[in-house]
Structures are given as C-alpha cells and as structure tokens.
Tab-separated table of C-alpha atoms in Angstrom:
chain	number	residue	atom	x	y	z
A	81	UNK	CA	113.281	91.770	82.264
A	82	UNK	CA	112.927	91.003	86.041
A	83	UNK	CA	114.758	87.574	85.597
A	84	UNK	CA	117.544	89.217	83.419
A	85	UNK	CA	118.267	91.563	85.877
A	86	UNK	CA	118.398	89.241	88.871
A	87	UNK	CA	120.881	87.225	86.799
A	88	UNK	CA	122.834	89.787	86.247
A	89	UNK	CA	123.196	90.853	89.795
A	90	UNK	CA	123.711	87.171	90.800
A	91	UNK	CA	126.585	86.570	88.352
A	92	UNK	CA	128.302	89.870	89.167
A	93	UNK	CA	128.059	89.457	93.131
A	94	UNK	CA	129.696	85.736	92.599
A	95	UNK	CA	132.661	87.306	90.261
A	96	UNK	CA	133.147	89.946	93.050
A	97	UNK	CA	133.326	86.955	95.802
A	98	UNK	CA	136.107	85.099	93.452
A	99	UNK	CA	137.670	88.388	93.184
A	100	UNK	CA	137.728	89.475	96.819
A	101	UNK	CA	138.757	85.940	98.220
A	102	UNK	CA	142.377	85.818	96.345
A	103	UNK	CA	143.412	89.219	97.442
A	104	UNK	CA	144.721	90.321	100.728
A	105	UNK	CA	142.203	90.995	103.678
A	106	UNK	CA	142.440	94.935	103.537
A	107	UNK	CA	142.579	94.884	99.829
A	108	UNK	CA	139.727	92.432	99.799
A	109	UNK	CA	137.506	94.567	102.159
A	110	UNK	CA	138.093	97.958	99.619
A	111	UNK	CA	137.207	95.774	96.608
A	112	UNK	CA	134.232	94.650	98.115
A	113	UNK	CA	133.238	97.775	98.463
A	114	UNK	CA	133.782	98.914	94.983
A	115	UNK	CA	132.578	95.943	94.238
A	116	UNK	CA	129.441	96.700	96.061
A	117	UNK	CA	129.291	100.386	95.451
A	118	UNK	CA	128.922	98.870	91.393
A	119	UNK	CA	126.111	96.673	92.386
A	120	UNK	CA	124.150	99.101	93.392
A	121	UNK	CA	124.207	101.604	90.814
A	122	UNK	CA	123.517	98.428	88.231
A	123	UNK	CA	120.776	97.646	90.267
A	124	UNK	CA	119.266	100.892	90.545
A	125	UNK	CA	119.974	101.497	86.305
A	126	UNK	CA	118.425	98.324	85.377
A	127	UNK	CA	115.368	99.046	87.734
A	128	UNK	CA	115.153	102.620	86.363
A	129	UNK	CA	115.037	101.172	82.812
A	130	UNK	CA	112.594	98.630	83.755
A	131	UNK	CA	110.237	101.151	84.887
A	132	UNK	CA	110.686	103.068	82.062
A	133	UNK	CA	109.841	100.460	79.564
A	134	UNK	CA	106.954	99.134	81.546
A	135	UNK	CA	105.155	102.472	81.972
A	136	UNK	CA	105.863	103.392	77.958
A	137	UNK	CA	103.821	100.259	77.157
A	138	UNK	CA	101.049	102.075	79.496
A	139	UNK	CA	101.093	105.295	77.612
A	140	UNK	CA	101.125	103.568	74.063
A	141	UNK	CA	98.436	101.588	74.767
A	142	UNK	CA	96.522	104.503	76.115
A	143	UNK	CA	96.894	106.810	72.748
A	144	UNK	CA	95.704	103.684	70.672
A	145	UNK	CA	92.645	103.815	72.820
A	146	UNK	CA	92.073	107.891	72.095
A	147	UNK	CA	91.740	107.826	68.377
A	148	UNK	CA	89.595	104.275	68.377
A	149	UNK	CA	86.676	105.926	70.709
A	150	UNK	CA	86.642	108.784	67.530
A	151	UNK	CA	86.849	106.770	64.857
A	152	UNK	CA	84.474	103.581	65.929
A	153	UNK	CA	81.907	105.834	67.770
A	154	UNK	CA	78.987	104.015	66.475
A	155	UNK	CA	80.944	100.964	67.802
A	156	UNK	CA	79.470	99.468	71.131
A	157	UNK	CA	82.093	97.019	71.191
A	158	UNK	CA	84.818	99.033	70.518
A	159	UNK	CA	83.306	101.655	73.042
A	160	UNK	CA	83.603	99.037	75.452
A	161	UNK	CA	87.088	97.825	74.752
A	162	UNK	CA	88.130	101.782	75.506
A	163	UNK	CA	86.173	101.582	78.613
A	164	UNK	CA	88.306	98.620	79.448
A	165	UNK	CA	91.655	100.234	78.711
A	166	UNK	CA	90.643	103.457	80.501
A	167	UNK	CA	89.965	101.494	83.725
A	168	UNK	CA	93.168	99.479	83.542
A	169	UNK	CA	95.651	102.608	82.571
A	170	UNK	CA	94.026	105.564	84.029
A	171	UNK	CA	94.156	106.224	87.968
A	172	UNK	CA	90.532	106.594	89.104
A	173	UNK	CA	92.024	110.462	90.093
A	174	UNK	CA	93.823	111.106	87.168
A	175	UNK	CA	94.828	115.130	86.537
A	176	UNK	CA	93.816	116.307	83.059
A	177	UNK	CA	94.766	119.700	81.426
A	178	UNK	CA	94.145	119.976	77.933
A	179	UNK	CA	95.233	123.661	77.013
A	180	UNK	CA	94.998	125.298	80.279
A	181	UNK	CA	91.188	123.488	80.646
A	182	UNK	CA	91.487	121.181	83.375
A	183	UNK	CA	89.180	118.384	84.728
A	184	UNK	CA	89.802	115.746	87.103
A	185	UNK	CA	89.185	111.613	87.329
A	186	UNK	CA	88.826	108.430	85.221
A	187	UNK	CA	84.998	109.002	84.314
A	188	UNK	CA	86.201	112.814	82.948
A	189	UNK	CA	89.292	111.551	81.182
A	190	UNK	CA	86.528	108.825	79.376
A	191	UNK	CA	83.847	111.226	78.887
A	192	UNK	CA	86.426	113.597	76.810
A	193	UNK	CA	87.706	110.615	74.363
A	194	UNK	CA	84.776	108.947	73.951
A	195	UNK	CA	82.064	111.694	73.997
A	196	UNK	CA	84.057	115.313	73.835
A	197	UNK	CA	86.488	114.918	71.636
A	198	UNK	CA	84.872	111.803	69.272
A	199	UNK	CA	81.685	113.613	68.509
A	200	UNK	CA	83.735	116.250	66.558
A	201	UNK	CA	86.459	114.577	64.846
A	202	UNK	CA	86.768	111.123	62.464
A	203	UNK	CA	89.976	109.723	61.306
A	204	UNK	CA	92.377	110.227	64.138
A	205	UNK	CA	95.763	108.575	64.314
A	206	UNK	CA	98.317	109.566	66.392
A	207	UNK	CA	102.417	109.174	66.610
A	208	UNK	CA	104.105	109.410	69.417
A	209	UNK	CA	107.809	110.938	69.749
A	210	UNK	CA	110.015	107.960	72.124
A	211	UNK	CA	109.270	109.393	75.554
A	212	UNK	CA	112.246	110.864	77.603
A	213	UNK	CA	112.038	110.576	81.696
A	214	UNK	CA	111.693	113.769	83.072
A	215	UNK	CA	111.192	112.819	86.720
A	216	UNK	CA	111.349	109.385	88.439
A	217	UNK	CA	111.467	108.116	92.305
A	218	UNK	CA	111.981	104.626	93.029
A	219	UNK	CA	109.880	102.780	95.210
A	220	UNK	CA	111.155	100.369	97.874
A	221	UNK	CA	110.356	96.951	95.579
A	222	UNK	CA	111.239	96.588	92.145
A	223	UNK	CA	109.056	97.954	89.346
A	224	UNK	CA	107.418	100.254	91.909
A	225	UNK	CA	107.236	104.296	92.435
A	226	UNK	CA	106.209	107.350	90.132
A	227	UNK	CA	107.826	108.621	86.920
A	228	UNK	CA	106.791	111.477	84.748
A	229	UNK	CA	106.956	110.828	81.164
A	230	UNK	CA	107.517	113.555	78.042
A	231	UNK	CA	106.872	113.810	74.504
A	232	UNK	CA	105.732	115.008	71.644
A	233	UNK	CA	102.239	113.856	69.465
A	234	UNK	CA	101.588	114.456	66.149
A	235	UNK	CA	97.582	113.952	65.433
A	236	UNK	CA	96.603	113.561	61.716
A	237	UNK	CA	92.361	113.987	62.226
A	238	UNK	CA	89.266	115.379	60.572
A	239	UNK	CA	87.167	117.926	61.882
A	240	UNK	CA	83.573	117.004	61.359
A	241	UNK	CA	81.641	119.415	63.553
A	242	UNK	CA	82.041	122.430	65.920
A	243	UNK	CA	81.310	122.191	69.725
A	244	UNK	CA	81.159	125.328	71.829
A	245	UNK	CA	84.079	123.853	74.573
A	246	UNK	CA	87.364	124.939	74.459
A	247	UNK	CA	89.909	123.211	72.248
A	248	UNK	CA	93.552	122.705	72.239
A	249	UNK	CA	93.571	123.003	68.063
A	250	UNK	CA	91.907	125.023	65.169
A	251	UNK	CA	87.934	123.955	65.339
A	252	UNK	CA	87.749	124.718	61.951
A	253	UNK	CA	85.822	121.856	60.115
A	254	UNK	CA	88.203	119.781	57.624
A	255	UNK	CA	91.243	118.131	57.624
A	256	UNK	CA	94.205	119.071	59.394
A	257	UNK	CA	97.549	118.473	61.024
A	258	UNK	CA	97.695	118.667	65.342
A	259	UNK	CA	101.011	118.680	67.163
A	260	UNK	CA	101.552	118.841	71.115
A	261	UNK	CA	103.436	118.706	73.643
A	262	UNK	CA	102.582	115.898	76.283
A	263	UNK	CA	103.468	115.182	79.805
A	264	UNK	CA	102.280	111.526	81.550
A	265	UNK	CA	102.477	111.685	85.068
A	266	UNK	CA	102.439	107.237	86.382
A	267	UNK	CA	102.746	105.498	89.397
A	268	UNK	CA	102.842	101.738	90.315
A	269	UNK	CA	99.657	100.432	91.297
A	270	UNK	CA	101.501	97.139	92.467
A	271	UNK	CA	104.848	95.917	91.558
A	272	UNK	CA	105.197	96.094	87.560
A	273	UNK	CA	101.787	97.648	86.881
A	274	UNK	CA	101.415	101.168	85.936
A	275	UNK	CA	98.313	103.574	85.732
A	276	UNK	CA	98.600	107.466	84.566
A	277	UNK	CA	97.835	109.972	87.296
A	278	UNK	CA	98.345	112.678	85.104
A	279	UNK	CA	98.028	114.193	81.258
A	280	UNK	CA	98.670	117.165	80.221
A	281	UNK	CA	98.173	118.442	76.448
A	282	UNK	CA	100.232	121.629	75.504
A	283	UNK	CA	99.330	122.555	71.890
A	284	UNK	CA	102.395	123.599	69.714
A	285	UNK	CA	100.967	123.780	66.381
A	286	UNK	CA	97.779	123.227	64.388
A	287	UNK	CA	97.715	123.322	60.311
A	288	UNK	CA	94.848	122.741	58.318
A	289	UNK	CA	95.429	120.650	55.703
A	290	UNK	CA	92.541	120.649	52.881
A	291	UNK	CA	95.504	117.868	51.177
A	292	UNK	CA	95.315	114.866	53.247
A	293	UNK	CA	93.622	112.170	51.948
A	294	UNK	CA	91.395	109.400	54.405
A	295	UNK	CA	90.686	105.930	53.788
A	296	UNK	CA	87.447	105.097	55.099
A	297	UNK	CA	86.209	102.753	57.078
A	298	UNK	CA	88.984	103.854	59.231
A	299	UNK	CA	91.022	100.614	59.985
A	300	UNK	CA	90.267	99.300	63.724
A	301	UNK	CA	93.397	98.745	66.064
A	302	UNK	CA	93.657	96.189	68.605
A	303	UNK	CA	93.793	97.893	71.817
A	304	UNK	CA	92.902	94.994	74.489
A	305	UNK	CA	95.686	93.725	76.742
A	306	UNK	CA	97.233	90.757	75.057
C-alpha cells in the first residue's frame, strides 16, 4: 500500500513537471500550484485510507480473539494465543465501557474475555458491520496518528450460566441473538502498527432464540498474526 502510494505521487509530480515546463512562466507557476494543491489532497486521501485499512485489520483480528477465549476455555493453548493477540492489539491503557460499566487497561480488557464473559457463554461468533471512520487525525509520518472506528456486531452465543455482574444482554440461560453498537478508539504505536485505546459496547438489541442450532466442538479460528 505504502509503495503504491509513493508511486503514485512520484508519477503525478513528474507529469506536473512535463506539464509546467511547456507553458509560459506565470502560467507555469499557477499550474504548479494546482498542480501541487492536487498532490496534497492525494497524499493526504491515500494516507487516510491506508490508516483505515490497517487499523480494520486490528479490530478484526481482535473480535476473532473474543469469541475463541469462550469457546476454547478449557484450551491452554488457545488461552495463550488470546493472551498474545491482546498484548499486540490492545494499548496497555485501553478504555472499556461495556453498557455504561467501565474498567480500564489491557489485564481488565483480558480478564473480561477470557474469564468474565467466557465462563458464562459457549458458542460465540461474531459479525462485524464494515467499519465507517468517525474521527481521524493524521500524524506527522505516514501510517501514524489516532482514528476512531464505528460499527455494528451481531453476536450469535449460548448462555450457559448466570454471573451476578452486570451485562450488556439478556442473562437468561439459552440461546440467543446479541446486537451492539461498537466504537474502537486506535492510535499508531509506530508507523503502520495499530493498538485499540478504546471499546465501547452499546447494546441495541438482545433476542432469545430457543431456535438456533450449535455444532459442537465449536470450530477453532486462527487468530495468530500471520
């Protein structure tokens, strides 16, 4: 993506050169400018989309690691793995607020997939909605900066038990249907490499759903950085 775009720049900076050099020296200097003017608003679209695609790998990655730590509990390796991808995606001071509950850090954010939420639910998958870009700022180098990222997640899961903490859907035990409404805070830990600083669950709908069939085992995803 990085090469493309440098291409891209190159080629159009040497057509705007050619163009400039056979026209007169005041109509030169105003094309230049245009020419220029251009430039910069491809450069700052193409850097805006790189961004965007790099830190939606982030966040997809991240909600295949969720729904493995509750269906592969019993799963040291797999535990492990979402360790892994916790430490690699999450910001060590990550802002969490689950339905108005809110907690704070890495450890938390691990502690709630792997120990809150897995010891009371089996069978999780989750689909994401494609992510719009509600906020984004730049940083000085390419594939730098912070972006907020929103969207919708539809959880298919089964209820196996009843905790006494707060939850953002119904905690009655069975199948059912979980929808929310999700906004990813990331930043650029170094140029191209994105952790989450924030998440925050807003529940829009829960429907039990006596209907839905499982197949266990549950399959197992690969979540590990290829």
């Amino acid at each position: 993506m990085k090469a493309m775009m440098r291409t891209t720049l190159l080629l159009l900076s040497l057509l705007a050169c050619v163009q400039a050099s056979a026209a007169s020296p005041a109509a030169a200097d105003k094309k230049w400018l245009e020419h220029l003017a251009n430039l910069t608003f491809i450069r700052d679209s193409l850097t805006k989309q790189s961004a965007y695609f790099e830190a939606n790998q982030v966040v997809r990655r991240f909600f295949l690691c969720i729904p493995e730590a509750s269906n592969h509990k019993q799963d040291p390796l797999v535990l492990e793995q979402v360790k892994r991808c916790f430490d690699e995606t999450v910001d060590a001071n990550i802002e969490i607020d689950i339905g108005g509950k809110l907690s704070y850090g890495r450890e938390a954010a691990l502690a709630i997939a792997t120990q809150g939420l897995a010891s009371i639910r089996q069978n999780a998958s989750f689909s994401l909605s494609a992510p719009y870009m509600s906020q984004y700022q730049g940083g000085r180098l390419a594939g730098t900066g912070t972006l907020q990222l929103n969207f919708n997640v539809l959880v298919h899961q089964n209820i196996t038990a009843v905790n006494g903490e707060p939850l953002p859907f119904d905690p009655t035990p069975g199948p059912q249907l979980f929808v929310s409404n999700n906004t990813l805070g990331l930043k650029a830990v170094r140029p191209g490499v994105w952790q989450i600083t924030l998440l925050k669950v807003s529940p829009l709908l829960t429907q039990l759903s006596p209907n839905i069939q499982f197949n266990n085992p549950y399959p197992n995803y690969p979540i590990e950085r290829p």
